[in-house]
PDB file of C-alpha atoms in Angstrom:
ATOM      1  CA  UNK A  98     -12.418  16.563   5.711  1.00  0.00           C
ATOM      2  CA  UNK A  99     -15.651  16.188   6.949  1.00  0.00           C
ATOM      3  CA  UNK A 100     -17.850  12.625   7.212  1.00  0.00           C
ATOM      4  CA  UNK A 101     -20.268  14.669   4.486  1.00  0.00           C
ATOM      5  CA  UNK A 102     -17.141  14.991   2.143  1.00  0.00           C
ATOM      6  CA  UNK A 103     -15.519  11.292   2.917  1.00  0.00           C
ATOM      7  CA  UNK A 104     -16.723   9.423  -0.339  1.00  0.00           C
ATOM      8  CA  UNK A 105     -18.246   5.770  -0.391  1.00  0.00           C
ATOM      9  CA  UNK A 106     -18.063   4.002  -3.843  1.00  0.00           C
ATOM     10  CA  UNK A 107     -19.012   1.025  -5.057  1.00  0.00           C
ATOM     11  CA  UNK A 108     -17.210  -1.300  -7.722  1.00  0.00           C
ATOM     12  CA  UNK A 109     -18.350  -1.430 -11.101  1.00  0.00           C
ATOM     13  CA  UNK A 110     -15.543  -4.307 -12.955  1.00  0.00           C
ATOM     14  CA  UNK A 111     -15.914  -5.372 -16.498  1.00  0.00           C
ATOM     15  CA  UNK A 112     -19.116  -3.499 -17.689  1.00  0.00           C
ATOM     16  CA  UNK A 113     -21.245  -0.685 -15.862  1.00  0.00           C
ATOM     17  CA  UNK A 114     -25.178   0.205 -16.209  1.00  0.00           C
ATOM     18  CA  UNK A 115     -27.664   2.227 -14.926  1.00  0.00           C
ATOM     19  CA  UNK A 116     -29.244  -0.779 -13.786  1.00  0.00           C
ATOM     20  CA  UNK A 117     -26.989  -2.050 -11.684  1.00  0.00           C
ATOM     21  CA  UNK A 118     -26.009   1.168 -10.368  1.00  0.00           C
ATOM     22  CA  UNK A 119     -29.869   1.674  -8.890  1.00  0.00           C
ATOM     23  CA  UNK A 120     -29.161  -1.862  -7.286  1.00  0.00           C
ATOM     24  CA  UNK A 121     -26.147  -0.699  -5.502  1.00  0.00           C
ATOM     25  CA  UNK A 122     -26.301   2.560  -4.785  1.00  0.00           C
ATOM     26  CA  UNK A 123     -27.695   4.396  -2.134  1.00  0.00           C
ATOM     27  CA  UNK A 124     -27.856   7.643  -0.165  1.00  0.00           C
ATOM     28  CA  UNK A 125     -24.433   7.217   1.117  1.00  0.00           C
ATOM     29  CA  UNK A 126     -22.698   6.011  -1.961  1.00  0.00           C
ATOM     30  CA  UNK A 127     -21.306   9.139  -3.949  1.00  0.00           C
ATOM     31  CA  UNK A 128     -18.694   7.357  -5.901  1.00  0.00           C
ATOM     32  CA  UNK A 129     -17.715   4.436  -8.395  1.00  0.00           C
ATOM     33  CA  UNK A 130     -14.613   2.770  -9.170  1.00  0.00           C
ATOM     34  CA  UNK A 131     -14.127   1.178 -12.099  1.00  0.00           C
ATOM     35  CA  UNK A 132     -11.861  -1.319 -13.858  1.00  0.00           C
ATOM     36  CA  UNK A 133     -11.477  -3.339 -17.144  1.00  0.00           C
ATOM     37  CA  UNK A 134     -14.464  -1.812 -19.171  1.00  0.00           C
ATOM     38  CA  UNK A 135     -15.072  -3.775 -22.669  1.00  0.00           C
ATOM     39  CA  UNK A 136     -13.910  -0.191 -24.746  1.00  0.00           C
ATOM     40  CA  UNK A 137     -13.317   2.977 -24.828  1.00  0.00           C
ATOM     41  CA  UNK A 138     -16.569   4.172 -25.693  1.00  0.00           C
ATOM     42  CA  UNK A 139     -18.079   2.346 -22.516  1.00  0.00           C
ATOM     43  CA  UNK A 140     -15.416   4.425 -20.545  1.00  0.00           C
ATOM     44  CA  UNK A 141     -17.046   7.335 -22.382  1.00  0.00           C
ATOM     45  CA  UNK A 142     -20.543   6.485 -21.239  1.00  0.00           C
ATOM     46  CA  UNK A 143     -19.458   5.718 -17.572  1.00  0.00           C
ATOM     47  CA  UNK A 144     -17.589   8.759 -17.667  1.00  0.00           C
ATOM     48  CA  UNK A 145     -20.648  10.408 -18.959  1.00  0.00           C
ATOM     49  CA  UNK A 146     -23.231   9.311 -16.389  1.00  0.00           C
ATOM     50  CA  UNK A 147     -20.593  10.430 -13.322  1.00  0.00           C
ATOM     51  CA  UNK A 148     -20.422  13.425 -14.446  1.00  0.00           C
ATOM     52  CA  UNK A 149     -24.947  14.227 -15.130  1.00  0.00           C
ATOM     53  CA  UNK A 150     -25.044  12.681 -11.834  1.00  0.00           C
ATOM     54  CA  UNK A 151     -22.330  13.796  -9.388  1.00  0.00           C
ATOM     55  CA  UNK A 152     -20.684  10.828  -9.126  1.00  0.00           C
ATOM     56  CA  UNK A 153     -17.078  10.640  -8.678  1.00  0.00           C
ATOM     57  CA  UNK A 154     -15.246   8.044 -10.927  1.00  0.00           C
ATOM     58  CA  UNK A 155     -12.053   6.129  -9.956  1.00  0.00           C
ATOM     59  CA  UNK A 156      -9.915   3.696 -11.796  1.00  0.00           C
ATOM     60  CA  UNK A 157      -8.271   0.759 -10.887  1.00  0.00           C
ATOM     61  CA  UNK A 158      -6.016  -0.634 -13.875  1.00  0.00           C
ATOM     62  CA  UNK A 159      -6.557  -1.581 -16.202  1.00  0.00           C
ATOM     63  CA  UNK A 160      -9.137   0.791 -17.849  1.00  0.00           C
ATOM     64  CA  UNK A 161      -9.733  -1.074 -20.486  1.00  0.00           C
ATOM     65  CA  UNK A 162      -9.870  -5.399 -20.143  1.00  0.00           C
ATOM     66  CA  UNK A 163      -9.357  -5.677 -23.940  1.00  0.00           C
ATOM     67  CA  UNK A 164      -6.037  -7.432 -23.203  1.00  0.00           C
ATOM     68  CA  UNK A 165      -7.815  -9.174 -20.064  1.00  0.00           C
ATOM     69  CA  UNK A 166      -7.082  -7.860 -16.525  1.00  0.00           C
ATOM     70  CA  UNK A 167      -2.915  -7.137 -16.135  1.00  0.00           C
ATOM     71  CA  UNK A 168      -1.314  -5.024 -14.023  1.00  0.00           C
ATOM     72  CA  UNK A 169       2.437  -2.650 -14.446  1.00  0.00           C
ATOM     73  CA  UNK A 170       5.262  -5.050 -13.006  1.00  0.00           C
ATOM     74  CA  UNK A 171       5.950  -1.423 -11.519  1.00  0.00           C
ATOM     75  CA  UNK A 172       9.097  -3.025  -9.321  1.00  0.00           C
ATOM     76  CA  UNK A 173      10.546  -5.096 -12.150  1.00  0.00           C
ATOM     77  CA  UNK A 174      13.937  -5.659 -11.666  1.00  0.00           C
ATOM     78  CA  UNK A 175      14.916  -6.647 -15.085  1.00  0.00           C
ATOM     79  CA  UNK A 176      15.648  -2.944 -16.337  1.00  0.00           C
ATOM     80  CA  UNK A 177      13.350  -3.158 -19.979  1.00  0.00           C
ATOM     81  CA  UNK A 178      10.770  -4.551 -18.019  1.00  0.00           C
ATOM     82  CA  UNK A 179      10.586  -1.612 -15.348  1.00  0.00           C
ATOM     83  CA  UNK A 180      10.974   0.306 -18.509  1.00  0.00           C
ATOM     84  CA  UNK A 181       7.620  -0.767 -19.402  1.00  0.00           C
ATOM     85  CA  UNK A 182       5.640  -0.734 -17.028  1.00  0.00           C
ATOM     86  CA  UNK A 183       6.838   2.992 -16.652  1.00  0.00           C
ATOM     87  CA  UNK A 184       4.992   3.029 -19.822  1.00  0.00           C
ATOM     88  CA  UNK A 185       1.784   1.331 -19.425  1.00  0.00           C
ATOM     89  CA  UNK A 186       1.426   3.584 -16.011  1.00  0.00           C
ATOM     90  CA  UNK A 187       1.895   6.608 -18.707  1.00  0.00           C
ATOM     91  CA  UNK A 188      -0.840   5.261 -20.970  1.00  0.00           C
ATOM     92  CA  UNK A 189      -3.193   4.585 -17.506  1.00  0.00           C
ATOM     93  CA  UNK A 190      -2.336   7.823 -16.729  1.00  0.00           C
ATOM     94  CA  UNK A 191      -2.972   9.531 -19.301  1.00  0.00           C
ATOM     95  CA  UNK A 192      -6.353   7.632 -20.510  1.00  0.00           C
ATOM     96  CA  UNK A 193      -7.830   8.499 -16.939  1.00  0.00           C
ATOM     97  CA  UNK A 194      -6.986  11.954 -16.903  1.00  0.00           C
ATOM     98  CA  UNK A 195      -9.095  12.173 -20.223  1.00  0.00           C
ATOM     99  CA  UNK A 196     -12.145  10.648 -19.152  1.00  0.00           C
ATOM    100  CA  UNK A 197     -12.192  12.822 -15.258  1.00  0.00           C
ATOM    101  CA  UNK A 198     -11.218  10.082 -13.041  1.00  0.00           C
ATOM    102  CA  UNK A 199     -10.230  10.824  -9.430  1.00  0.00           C
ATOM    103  CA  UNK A 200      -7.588   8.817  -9.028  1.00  0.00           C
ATOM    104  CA  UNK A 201      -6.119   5.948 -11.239  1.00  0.00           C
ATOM    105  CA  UNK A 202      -4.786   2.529  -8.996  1.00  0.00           C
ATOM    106  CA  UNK A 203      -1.708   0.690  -9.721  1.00  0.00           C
ATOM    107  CA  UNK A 204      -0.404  -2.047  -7.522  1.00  0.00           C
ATOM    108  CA  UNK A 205       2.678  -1.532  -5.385  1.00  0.00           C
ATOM    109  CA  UNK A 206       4.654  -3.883  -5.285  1.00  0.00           C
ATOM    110  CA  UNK A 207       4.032  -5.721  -8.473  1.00  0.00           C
ATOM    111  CA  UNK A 208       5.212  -8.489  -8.764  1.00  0.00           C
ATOM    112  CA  UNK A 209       4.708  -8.563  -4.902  1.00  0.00           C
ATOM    113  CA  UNK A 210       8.046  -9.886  -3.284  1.00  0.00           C
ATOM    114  CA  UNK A 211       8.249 -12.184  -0.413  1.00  0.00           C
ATOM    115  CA  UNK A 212       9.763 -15.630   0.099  1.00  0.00           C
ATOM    116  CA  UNK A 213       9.056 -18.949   1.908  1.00  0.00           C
ATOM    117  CA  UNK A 214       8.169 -19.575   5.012  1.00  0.00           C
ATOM    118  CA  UNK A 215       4.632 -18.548   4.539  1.00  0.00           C
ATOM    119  CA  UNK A 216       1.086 -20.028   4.510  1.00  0.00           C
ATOM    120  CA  UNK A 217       0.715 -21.751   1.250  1.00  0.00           C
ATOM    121  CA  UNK A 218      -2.789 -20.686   0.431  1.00  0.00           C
ATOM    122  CA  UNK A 219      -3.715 -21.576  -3.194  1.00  0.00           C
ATOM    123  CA  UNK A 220      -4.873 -18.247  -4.595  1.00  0.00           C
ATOM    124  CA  UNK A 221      -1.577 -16.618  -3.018  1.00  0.00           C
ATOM    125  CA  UNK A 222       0.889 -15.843  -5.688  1.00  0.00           C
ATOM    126  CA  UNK A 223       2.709 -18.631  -7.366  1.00  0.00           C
ATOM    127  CA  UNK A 224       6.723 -18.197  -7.910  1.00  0.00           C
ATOM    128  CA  UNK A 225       6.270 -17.321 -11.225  1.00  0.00           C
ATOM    129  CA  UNK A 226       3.812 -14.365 -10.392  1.00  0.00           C
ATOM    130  CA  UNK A 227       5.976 -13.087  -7.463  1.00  0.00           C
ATOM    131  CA  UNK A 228       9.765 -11.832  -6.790  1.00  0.00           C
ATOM    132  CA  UNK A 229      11.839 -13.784  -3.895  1.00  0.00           C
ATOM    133  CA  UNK A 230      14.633 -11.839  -2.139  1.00  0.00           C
ATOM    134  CA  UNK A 231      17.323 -13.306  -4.243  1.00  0.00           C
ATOM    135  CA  UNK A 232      15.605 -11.923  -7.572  1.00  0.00           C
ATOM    136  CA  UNK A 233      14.976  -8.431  -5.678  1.00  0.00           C
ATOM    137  CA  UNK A 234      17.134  -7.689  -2.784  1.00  0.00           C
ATOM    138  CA  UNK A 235      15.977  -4.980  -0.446  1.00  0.00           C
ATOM    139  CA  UNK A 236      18.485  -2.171  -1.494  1.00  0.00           C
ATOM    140  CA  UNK A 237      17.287  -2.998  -5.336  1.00  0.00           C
ATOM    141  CA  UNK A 238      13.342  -2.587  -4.046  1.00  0.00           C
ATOM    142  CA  UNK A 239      14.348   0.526  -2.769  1.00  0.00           C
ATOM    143  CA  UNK A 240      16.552   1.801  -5.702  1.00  0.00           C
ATOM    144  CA  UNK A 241      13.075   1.067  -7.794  1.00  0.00           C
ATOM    145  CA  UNK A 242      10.849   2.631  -5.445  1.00  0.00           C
ATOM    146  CA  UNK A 243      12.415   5.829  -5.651  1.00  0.00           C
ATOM    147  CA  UNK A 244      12.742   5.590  -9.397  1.00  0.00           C
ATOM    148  CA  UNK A 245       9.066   4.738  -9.760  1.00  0.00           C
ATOM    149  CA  UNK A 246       7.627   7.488  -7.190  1.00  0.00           C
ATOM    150  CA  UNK A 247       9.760   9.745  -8.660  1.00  0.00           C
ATOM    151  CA  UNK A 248       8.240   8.845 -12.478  1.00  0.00           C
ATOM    152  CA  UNK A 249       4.426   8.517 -10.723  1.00  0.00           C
ATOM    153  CA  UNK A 250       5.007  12.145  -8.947  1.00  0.00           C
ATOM    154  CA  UNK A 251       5.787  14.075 -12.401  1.00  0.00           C
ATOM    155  CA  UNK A 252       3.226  12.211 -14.237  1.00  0.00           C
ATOM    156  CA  UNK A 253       0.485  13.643 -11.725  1.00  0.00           C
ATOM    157  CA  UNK A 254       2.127  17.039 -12.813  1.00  0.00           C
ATOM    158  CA  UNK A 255       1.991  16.471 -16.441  1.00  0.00           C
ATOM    159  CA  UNK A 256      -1.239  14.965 -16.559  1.00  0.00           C
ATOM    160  CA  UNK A 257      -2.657  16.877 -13.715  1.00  0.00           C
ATOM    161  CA  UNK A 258      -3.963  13.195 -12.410  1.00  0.00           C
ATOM    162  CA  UNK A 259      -4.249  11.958  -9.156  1.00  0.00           C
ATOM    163  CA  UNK A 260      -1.906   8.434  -9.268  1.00  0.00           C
ATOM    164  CA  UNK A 261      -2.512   6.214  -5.838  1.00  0.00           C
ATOM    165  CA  UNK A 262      -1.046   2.906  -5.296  1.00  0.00           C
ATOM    166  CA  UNK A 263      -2.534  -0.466  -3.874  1.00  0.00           C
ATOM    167  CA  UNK A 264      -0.435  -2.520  -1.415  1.00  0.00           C
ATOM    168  CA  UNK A 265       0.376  -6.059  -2.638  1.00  0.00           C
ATOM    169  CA  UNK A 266       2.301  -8.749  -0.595  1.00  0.00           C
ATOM    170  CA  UNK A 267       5.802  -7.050   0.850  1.00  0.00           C
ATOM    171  CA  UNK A 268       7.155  -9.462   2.597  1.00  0.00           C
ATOM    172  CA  UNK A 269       9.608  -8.409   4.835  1.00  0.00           C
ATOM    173  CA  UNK A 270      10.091  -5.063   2.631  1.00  0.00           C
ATOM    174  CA  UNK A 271       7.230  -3.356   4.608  1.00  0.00           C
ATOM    175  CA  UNK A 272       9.820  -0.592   6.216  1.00  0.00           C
ATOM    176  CA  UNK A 273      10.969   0.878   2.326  1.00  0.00           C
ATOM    177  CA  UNK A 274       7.315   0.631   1.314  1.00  0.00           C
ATOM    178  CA  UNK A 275       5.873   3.192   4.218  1.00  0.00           C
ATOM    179  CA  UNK A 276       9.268   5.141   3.085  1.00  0.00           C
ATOM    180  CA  UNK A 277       8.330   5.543  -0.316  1.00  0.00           C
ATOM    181  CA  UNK A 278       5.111   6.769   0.821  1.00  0.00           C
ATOM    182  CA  UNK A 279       6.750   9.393   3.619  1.00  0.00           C
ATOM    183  CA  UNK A 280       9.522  10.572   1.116  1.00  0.00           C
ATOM    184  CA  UNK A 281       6.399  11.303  -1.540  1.00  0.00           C
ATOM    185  CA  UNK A 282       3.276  12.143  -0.149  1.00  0.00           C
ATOM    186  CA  UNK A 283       1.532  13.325  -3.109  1.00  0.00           C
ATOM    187  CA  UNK A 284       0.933   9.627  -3.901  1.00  0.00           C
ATOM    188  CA  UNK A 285      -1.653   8.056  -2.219  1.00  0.00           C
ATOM    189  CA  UNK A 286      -2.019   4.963  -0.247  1.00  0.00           C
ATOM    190  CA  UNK A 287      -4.792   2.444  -0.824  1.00  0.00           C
ATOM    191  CA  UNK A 288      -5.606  -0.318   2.388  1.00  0.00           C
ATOM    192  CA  UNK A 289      -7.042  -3.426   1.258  1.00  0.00           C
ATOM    193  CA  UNK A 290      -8.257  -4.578   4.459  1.00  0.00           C
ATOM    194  CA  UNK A 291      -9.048  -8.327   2.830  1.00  0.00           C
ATOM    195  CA  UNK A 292      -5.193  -8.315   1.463  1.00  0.00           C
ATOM    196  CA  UNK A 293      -3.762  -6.998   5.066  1.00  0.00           C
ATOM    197  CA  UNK A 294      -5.832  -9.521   6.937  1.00  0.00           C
ATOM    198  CA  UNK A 295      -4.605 -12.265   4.629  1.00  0.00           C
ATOM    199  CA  UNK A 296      -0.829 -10.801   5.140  1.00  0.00           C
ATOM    200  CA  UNK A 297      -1.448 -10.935   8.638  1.00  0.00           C
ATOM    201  CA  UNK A 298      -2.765 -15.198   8.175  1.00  0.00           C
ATOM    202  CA  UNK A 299       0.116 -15.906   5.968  1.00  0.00           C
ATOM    203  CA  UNK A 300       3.281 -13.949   6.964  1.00  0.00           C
ATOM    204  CA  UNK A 301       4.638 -14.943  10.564  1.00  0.00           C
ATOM    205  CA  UNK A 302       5.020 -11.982  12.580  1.00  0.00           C
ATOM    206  CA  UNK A 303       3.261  -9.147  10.484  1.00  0.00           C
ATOM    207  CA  UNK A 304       1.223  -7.199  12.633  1.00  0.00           C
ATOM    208  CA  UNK A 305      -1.534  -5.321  10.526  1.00  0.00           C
ATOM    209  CA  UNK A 306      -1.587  -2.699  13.906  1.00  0.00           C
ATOM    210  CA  UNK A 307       1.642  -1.724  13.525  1.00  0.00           C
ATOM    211  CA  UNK A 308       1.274  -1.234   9.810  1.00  0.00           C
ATOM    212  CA  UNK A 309      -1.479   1.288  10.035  1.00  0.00           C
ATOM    213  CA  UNK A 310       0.114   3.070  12.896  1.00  0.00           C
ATOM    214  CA  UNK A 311       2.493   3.877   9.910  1.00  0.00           C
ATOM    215  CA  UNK A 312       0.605   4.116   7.115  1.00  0.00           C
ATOM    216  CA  UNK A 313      -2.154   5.884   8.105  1.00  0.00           C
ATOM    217  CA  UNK A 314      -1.213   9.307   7.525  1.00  0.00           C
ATOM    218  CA  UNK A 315      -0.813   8.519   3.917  1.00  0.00           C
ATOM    219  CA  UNK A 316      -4.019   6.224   3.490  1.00  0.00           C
ATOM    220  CA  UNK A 317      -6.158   8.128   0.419  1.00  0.00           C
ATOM    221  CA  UNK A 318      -8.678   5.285   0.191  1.00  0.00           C
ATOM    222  CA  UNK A 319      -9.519   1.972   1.682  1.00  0.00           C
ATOM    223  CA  UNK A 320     -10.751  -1.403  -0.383  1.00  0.00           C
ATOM    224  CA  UNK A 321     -13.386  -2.682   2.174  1.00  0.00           C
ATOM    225  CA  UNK A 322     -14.422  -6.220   2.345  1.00  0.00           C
ATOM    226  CA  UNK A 323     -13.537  -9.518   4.572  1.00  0.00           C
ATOM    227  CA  UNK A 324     -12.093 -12.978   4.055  1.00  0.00           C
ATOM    228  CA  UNK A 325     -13.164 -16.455   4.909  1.00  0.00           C
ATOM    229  CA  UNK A 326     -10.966 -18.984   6.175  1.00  0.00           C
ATOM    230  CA  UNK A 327     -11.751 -22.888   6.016  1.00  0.00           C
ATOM    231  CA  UNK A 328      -8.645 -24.882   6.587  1.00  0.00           C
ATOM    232  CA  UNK A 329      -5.905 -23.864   4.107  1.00  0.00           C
ATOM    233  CA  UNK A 330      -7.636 -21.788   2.079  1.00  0.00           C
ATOM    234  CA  UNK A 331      -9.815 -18.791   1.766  1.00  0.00           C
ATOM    235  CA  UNK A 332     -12.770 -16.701  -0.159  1.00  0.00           C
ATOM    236  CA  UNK A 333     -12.028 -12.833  -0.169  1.00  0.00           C
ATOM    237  CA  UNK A 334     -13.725  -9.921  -1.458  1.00  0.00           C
ATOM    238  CA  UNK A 335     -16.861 -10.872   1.181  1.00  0.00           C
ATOM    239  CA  UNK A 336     -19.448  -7.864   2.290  1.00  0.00           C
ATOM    240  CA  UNK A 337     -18.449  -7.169   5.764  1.00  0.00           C
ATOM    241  CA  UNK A 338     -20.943  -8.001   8.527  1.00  0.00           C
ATOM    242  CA  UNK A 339     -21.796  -7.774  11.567  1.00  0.00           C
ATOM    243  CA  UNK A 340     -21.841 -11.235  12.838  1.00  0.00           C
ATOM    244  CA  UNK A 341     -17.958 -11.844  11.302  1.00  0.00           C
ATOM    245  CA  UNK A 342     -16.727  -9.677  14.016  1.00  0.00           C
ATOM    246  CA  UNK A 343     -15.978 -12.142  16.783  1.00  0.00           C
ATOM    247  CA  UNK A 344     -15.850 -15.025  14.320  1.00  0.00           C
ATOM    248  CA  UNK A 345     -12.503 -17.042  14.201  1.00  0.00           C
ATOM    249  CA  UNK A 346     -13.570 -18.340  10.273  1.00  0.00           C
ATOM    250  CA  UNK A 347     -13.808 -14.390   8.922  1.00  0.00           C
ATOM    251  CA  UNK A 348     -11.060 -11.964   8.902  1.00  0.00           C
ATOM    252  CA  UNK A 349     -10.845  -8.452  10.948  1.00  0.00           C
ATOM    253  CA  UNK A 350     -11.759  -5.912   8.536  1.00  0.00           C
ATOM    254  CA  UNK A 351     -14.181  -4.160  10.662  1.00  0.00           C
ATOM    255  CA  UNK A 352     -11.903  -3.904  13.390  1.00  0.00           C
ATOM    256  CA  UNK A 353      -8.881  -2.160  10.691  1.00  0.00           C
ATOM    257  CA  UNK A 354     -11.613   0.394   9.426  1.00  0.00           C
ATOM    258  CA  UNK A 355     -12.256   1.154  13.116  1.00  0.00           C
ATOM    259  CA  UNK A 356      -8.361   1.558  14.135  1.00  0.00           C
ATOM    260  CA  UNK A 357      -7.502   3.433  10.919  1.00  0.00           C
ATOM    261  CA  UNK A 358     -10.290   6.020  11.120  1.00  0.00           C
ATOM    262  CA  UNK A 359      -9.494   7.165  14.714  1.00  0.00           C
ATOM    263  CA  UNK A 360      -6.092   7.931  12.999  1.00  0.00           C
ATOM    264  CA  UNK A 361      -7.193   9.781   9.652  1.00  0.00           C
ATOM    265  CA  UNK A 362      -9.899  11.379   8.931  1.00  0.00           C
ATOM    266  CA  UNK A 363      -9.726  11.953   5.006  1.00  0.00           C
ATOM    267  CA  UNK A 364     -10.045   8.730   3.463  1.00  0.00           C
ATOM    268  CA  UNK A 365     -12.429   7.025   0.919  1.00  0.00           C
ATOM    269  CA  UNK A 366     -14.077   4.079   0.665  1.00  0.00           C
ATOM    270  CA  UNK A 367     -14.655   1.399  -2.034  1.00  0.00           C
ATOM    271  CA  UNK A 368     -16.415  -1.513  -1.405  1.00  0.00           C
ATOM    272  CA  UNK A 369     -14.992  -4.061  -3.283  1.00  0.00           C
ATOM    273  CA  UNK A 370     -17.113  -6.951  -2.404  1.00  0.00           C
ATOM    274  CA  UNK A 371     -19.706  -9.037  -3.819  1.00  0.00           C
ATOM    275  CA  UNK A 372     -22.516  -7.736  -3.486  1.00  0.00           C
ATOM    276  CA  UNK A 373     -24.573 -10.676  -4.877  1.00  0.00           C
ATOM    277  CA  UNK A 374     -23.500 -12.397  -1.627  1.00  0.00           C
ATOM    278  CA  UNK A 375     -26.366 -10.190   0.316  1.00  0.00           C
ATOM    279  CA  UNK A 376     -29.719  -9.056   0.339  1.00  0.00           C
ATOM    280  CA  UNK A 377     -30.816  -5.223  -0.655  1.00  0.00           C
ATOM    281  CA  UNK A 378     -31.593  -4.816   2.706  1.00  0.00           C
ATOM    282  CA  UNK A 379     -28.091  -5.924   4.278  1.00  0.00           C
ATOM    283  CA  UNK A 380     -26.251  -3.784   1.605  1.00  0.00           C
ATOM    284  CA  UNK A 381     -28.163  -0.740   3.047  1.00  0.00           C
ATOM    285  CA  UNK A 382     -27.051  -2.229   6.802  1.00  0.00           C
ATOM    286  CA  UNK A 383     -23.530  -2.373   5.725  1.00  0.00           C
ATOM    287  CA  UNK A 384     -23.446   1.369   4.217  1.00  0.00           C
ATOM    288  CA  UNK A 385     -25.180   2.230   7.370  1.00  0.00           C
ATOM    289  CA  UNK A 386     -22.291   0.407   9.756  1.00  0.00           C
ATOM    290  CA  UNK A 387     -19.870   1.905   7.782  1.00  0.00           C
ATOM    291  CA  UNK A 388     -21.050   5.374   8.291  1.00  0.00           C
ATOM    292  CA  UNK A 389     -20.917   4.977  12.189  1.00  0.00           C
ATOM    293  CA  UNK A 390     -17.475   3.610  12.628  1.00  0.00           C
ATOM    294  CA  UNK A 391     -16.402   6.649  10.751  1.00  0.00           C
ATOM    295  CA  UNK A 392     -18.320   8.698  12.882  1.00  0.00           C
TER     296      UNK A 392
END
């Protein structure tokens, strides 16, 4: 794949219009990926604009936010709950597929899984919105994983839909996620440089190096934006600058698109920051940056 054929998007959650679409796009932006639209007829008139204007649409799950922003507890152990999530991904599926998305986006895992000891920022996971190794022991994960890739790889048959998945905290189940990925690699993998930068704060010993050195072959698209640190806690989803680089407060998101595009040369990019955060001008700047390091 060529840098002419790698695909920057920009997020469009909740609601999408023209208007904001002029404000955020450029001549480097080719894509969109949206998430939780108000109704089905707003998917219709996304849907509708990508398609007059050769724009390519993605979906993260939810489509629709008419039941507020939820995600598939795709690595449930409890057996009716795996059961259905199985069946909201169908339904995600299925509803992409008819409106000419891309790709849809699930989280994987989710519930993420990982126990104490770990930085206790706030907006990580609580214990009731996250799996500890007693409640899903590694051989279990596993079990599921196969089950679910195995369920996500037909569905892209039946449906003829491109189904990618969105790393979520692993604790020290890191080795049977890049598995899943090897054993199946007609799923995607999505990098959310914020989320492996925040992995990297909170989880003694992960090294976010080592972890694209394994991943990369199956990365499909990256989630691009930084995070802020100020004692113990931190802002995410932050336009990535130029001045964060050598800061100690900001994450290293720069330096993970770097690493991971001298090691694959196919994937996209979404941008899912706030762009509110920074001028017209340093939106442009960014797009620009992010063209060179990909270079």
């Amino acid at each position: 794949m060529t840098l002419n054929s790698r695909r920057l998007q920009v997020g469009m959650w909740n609601q999408f219009t023209e208007e904001d679409w002029g404000q955020l796009a450029d001549k480097h932006i080719s894509g969109m990926e949206i998430c939780s639209l108000p109704s089905q007829d707003a998917l219709r008139e996304v849907s509708h604009f990508c398609r007059n204007h050769g724009v390519e649409m993605g979906v993260h799950a939810p489509v629709l936010g008419d039941a507020g922003f939820w995600l598939p507890q795709v690595n449930a152990p409890d057996p009716e709950r795996f059961q259905l999530a199985l069946g909201q991904v169908a339904e995600e599926v299925q509803l992409a597929s008819l409106y000419g998305a891309d790709y849809v986006l699930f989280h994987y895992p989710f519930y993420p899984v990982f126990q104490e000891p770990f930085m206790t920022y706030p907006r990580l996971p609580d214990s009731k919105h996250r799996y500890n190794y007693s409640q899903l022991s590694k051989d279990r994960f596993r079990d599921i994983s196969q089950r679910l890739f195995e369920h996500l790889c037909e569905l892209q048959l039946r449906y003829g839909q491109r189904i990618v998945l969105e790393h979520d905290f692993f604790g020290e189940y890191g080795d049977v996620l890049v598995d899943s990925f090897c054993a199946y690699p007609e799923i995607g993998f999505v990098l959310d440089t914020a989320r492996l930068d925040i992995t990297h704060r909170a989880f003694h010993g992960f090294d976010p190096y080592h972890f694209l050195d394994q991943i990369a072959p199956s990365v499909y698209l990256v989630h691009y934006s930084n995070v802020y640190y100020e004692e113990e806690k931190f802002t995410h989803h932050l336009p990535v600058l130029p001045e964060q680089d050598h800061d100690g407060r900001y994450g290293d998101a720069s330096a993970y698109l770097r690493y991971l595009a001298a090691k694959n040369s196919r994937f996209h990019i979404t941008f899912e920051h706030n762009a509110s955060l920074v001028t017209r001008e340093q939106l442009i700047q960014l797009y620009d940056r992010t063209v060179g390091m990909l270079e």
